[in-house]
Coordinates of C-alpha atoms and ligand atoms in Angstrom, one line a residue:
X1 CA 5.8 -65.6 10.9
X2 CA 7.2 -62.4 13.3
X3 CA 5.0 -59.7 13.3
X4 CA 7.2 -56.7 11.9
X5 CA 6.8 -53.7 13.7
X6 CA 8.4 -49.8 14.0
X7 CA 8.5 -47.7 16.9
X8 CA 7.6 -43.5 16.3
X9 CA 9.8 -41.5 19.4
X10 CA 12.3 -44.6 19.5
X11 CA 14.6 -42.3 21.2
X12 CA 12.2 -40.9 24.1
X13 CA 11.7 -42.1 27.2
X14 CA 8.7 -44.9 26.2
X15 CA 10.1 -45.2 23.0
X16 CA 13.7 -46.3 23.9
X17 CA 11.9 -48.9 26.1
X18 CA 9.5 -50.4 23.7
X19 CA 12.0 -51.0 21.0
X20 CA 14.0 -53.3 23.6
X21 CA 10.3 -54.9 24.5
X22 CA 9.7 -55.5 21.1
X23 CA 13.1 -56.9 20.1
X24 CA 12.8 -59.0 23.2
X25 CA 9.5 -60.8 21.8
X26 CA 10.5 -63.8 19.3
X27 CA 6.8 -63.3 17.8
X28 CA 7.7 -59.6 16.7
X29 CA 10.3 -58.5 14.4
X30 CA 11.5 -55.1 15.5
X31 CA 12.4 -53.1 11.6
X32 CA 11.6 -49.7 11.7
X33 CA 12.3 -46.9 14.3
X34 CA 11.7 -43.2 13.9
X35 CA 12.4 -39.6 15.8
X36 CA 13.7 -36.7 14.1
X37 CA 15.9 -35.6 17.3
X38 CA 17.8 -39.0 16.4
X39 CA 17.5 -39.4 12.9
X40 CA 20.7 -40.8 11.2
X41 CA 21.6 -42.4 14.6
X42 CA 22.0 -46.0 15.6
X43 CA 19.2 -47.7 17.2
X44 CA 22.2 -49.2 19.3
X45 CA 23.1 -46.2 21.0
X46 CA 19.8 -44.2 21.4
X47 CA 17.4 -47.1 22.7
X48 CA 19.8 -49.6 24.4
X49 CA 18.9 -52.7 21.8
X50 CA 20.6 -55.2 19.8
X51 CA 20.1 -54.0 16.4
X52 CA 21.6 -53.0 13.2
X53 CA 18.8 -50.3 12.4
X54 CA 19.6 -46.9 12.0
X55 CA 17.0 -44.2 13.3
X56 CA 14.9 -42.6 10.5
X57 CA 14.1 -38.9 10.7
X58 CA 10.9 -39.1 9.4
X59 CA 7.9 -42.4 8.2
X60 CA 8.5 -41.3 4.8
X61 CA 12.2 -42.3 4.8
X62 CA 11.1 -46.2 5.3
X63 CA 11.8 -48.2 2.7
X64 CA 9.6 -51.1 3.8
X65 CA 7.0 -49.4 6.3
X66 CA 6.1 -52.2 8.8
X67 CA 2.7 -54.3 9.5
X68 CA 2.6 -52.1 12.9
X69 CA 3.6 -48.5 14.0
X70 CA 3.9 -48.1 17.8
X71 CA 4.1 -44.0 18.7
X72 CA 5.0 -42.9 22.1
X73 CA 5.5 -39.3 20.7
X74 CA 4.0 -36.1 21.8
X75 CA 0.3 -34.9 20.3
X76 CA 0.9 -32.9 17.3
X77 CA 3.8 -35.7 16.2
X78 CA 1.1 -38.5 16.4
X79 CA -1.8 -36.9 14.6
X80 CA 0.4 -36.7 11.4
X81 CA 2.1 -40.3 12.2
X82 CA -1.5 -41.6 12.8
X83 CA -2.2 -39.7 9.5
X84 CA 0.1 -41.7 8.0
X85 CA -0.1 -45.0 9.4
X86 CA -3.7 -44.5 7.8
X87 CA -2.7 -43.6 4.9
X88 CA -0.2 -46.3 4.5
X89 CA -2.5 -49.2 5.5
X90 CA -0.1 -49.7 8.7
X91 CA -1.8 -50.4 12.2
X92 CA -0.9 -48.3 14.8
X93 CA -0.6 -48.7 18.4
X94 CA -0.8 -45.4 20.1
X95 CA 0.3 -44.6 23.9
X96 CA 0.7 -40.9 23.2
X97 CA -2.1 -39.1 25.3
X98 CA -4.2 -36.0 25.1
X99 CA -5.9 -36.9 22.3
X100 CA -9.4 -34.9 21.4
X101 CA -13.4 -36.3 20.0
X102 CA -12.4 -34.2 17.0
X103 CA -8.7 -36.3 16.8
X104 CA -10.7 -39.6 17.8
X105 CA -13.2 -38.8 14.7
X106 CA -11.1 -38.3 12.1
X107 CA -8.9 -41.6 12.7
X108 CA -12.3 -43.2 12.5
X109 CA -13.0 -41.9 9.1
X110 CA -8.9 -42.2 7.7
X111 CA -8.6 -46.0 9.4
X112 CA -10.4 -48.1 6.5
X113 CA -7.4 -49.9 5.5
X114 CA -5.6 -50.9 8.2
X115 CA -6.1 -50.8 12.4
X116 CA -5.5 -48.4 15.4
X117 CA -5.7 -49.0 19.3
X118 CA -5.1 -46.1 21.2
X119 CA -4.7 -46.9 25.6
X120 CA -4.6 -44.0 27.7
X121 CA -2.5 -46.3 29.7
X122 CA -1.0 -50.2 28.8
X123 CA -0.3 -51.5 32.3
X124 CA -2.7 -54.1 33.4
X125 CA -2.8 -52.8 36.8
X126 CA -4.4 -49.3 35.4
X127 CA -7.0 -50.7 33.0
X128 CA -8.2 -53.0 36.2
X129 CA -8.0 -49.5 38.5
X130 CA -10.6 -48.2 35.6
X131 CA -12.5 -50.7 35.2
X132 CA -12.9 -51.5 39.4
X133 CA -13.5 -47.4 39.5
X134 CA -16.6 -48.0 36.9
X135 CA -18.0 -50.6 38.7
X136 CA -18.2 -48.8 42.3
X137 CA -19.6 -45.6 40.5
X138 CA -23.2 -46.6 41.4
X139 CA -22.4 -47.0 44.7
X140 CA -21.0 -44.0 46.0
X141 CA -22.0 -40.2 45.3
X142 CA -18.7 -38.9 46.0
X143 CA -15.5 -39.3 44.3
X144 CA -12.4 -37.4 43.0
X145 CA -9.5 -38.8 41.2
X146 CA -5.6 -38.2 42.0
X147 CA -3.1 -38.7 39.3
X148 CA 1.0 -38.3 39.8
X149 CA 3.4 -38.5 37.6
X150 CA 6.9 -37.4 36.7
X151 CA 7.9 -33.3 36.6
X152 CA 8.4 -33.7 32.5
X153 CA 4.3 -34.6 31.6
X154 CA 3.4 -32.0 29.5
X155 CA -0.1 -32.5 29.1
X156 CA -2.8 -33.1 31.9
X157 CA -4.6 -34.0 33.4
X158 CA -3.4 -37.7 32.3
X159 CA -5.4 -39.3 29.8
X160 CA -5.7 -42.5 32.4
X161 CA -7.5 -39.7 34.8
X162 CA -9.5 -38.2 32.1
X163 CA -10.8 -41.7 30.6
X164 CA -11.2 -42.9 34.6
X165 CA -13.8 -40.2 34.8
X166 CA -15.3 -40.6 31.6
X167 CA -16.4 -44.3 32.9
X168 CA -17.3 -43.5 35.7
X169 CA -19.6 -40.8 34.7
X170 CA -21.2 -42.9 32.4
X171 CA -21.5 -45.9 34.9
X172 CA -23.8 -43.0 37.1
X173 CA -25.2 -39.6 36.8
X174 CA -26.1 -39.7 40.6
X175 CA -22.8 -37.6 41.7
X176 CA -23.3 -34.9 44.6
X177 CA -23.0 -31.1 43.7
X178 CA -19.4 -30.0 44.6
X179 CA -20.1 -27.9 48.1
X180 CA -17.1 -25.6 48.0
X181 CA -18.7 -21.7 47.9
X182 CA -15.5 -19.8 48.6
X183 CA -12.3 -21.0 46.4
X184 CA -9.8 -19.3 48.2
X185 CA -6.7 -20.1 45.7
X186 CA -7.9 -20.9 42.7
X187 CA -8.1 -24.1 41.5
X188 CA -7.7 -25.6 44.9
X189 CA -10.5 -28.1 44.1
X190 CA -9.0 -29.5 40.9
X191 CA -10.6 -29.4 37.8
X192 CA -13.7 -30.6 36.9
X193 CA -14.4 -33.5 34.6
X194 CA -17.2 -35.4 33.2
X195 CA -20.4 -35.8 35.9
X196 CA -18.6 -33.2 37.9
X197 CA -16.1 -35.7 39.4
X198 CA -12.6 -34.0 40.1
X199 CA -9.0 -34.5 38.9
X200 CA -5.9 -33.7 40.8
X201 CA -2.9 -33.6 38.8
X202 CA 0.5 -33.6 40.4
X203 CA 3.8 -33.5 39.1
X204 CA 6.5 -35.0 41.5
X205 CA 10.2 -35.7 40.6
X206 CA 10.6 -39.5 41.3
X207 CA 7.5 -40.1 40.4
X208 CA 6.7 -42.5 37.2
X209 CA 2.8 -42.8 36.8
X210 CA 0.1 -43.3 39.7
X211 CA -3.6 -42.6 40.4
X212 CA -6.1 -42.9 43.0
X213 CA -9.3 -42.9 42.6
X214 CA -11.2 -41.7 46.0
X215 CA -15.2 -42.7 46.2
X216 CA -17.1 -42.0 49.1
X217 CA -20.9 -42.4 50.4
X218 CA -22.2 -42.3 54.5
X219 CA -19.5 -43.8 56.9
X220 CA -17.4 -45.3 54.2
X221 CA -14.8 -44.1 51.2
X222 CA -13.2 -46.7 49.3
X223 CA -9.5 -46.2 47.5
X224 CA -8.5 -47.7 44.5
X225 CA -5.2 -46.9 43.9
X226 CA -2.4 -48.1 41.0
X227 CA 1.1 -47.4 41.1
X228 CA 3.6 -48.0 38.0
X229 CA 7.5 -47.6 39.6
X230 CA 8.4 -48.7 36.1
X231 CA 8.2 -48.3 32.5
X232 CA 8.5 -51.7 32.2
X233 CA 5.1 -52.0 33.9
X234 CA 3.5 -50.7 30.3
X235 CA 5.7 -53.4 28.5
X236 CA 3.2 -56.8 28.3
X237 CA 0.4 -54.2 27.2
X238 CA 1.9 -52.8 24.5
X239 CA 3.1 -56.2 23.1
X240 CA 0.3 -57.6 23.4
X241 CA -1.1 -55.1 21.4
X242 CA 1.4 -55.2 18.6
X243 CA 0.6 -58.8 18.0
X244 CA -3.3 -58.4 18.0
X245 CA -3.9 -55.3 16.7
X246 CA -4.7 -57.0 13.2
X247 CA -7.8 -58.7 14.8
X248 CA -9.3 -55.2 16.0
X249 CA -11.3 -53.0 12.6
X250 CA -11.2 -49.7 12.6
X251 CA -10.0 -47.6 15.8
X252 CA -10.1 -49.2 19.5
X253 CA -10.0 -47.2 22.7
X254 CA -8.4 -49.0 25.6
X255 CA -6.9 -52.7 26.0
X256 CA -10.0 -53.8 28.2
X257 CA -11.1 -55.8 24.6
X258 CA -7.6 -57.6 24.5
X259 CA -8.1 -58.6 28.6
X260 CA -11.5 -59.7 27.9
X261 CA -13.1 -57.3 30.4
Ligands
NAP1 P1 9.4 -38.3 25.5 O1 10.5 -38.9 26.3 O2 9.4 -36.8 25.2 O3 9.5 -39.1 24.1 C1 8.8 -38.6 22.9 C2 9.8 -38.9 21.8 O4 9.1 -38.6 20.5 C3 10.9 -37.9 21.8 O5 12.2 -38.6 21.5 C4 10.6 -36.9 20.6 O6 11.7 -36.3 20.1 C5 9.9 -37.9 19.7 N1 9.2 -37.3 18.6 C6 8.8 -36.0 18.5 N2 8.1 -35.8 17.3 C7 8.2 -37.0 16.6 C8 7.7 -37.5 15.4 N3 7.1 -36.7 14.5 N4 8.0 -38.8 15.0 C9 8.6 -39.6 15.8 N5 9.1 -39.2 17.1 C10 8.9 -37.9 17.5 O7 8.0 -38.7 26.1 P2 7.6 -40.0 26.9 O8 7.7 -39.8 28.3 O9 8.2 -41.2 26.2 O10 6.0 -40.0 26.6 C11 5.5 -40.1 25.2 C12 4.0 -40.1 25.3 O11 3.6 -41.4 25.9 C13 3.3 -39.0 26.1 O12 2.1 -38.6 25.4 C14 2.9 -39.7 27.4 O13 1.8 -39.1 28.0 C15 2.6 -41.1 26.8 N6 2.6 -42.2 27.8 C16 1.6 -43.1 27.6 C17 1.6 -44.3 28.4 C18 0.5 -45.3 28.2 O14 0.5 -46.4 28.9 N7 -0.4 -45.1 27.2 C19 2.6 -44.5 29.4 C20 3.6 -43.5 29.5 C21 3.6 -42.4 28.7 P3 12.1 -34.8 20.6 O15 12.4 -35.0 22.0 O16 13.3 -34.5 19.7 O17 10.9 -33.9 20.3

């Protein structure tokens, strides 16, 4: 049987996109969809997909709340959602970044009766960049990381750069002391993130969602670099979750579990 599942900010940009993914998917069943800036509106007309539903204002105006909540919302929307989704005994997969230990805590203590993933980032591409930056940690004593994304983030630096670091960190403490005495404009050398390691963030017009991660040791630097053009690049991940997020207790970080890696 279809997996039913809801999408939290159905009418933003992620949203819009993952209701069509889902309704695409013959082993999901796309019911619910919420965002109070569309409430009352057609799914139709505010995501693009071939439905009958009608955009709810609000999780508590569900009539049926579904297996699964997706939310691609902003921070403060998805801590109560999350709230919710816990105490509703609905899994939630989460794509909304920016998240805090103190957020990350209390979903572990409300999720006892149903599941939540949270990914920094769904494409396949990025969890491989992470994963390929953790493993060349040991091996360098350099590195920063660059993230780009679209002029309308909100939040930075991204949570892809900020989990990046966070690995890598913990794959080695041997990272060289930053050098810089003099900081002529401040915050010309980025900001500083676990073990030290720098984070860029630029916002670009055009851009949709890319990082480089820069390591470097004597003679050499190696680039790992990952660049989605698309939303549609965070499409597979994201289903892929919906349909196995019963299989995962309590809270996940990351899709690395679902990719085997
Ligand atoms: P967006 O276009 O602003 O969409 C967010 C939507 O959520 C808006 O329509 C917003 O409505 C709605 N919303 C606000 N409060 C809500 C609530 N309580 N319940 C339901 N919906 C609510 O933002 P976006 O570009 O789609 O990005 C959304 C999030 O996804 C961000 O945190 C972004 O960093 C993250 N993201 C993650 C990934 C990943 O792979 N994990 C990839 C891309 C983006 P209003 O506009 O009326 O407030």
């Amino acid at each position: 049987m279809a997996v039913s599942v809801g999408v939290f900010g159905a009418a933003g940009r992620m949203g819009a996109t993952v209701c069509r993914a889902l309704a695409d998917d013959p082993a999901l069943e796309l019911t619910a969809a919420v965002d109070p800036g569309a409430a009352g509106e057609p799914l139709r007309r505010v995501a693009g997909v071939a439905s009958d539903l009608e955009v709810a204002g609000k999780a508590e105006h569900l009539e049926t709340p579904p297996q699964v909540m997706v939310d691609f919302t902003h921070l403060e929307a998805a801590r109560s959602n999350l709230a919710w989704c816990a105490d509703n005994g609905v899994h939630a997969v989460v794509g909304t970044t920016g998240f805090t230990e103190e957020d990350l805590d209390r979903f572990r203590s409300a999720f006892t009766r149903s599941n939540c993933l949270i990914a920094p980032n769904f494409a396949i591409g990025a969890i491989l960049m992470m994963r390929f930056a953790e493993l060349a940690a040991p091996w360098f004593e350099t590195a920063e990381v660059l993230e780009f994304h679209h002029d309308a983030k909100v939040d930075s630096p991204s949570g892809t750069a900020l989990r990046t670091v966070e690995r890598m960190a913990a794959a080695s403490d041997e990272w060289a002391p930053d050098p810089t005495t003099t900081e002529v404009v401040p915050g010309a050398r980025g900001g500083e993130g676990p073990g030290g390691i720098r984070v860029h963030a630029v916002r670009m017009r055009g851009m949709v969602a890319h990082q480089e991660v820069l390591l470097g040791t004597a003679g050499q630097t190696l680039s790992i670099r990952h660049d989605s053009y698309d939303r549609s690049s965070f499409m597979p991940g994201v289903v892929l979750a919906a349909k196995r997020i019963g299989e995962l207790p309590g809270v996940t970080i990351g899709l690395d579990v679902l990719l085997d890696l």
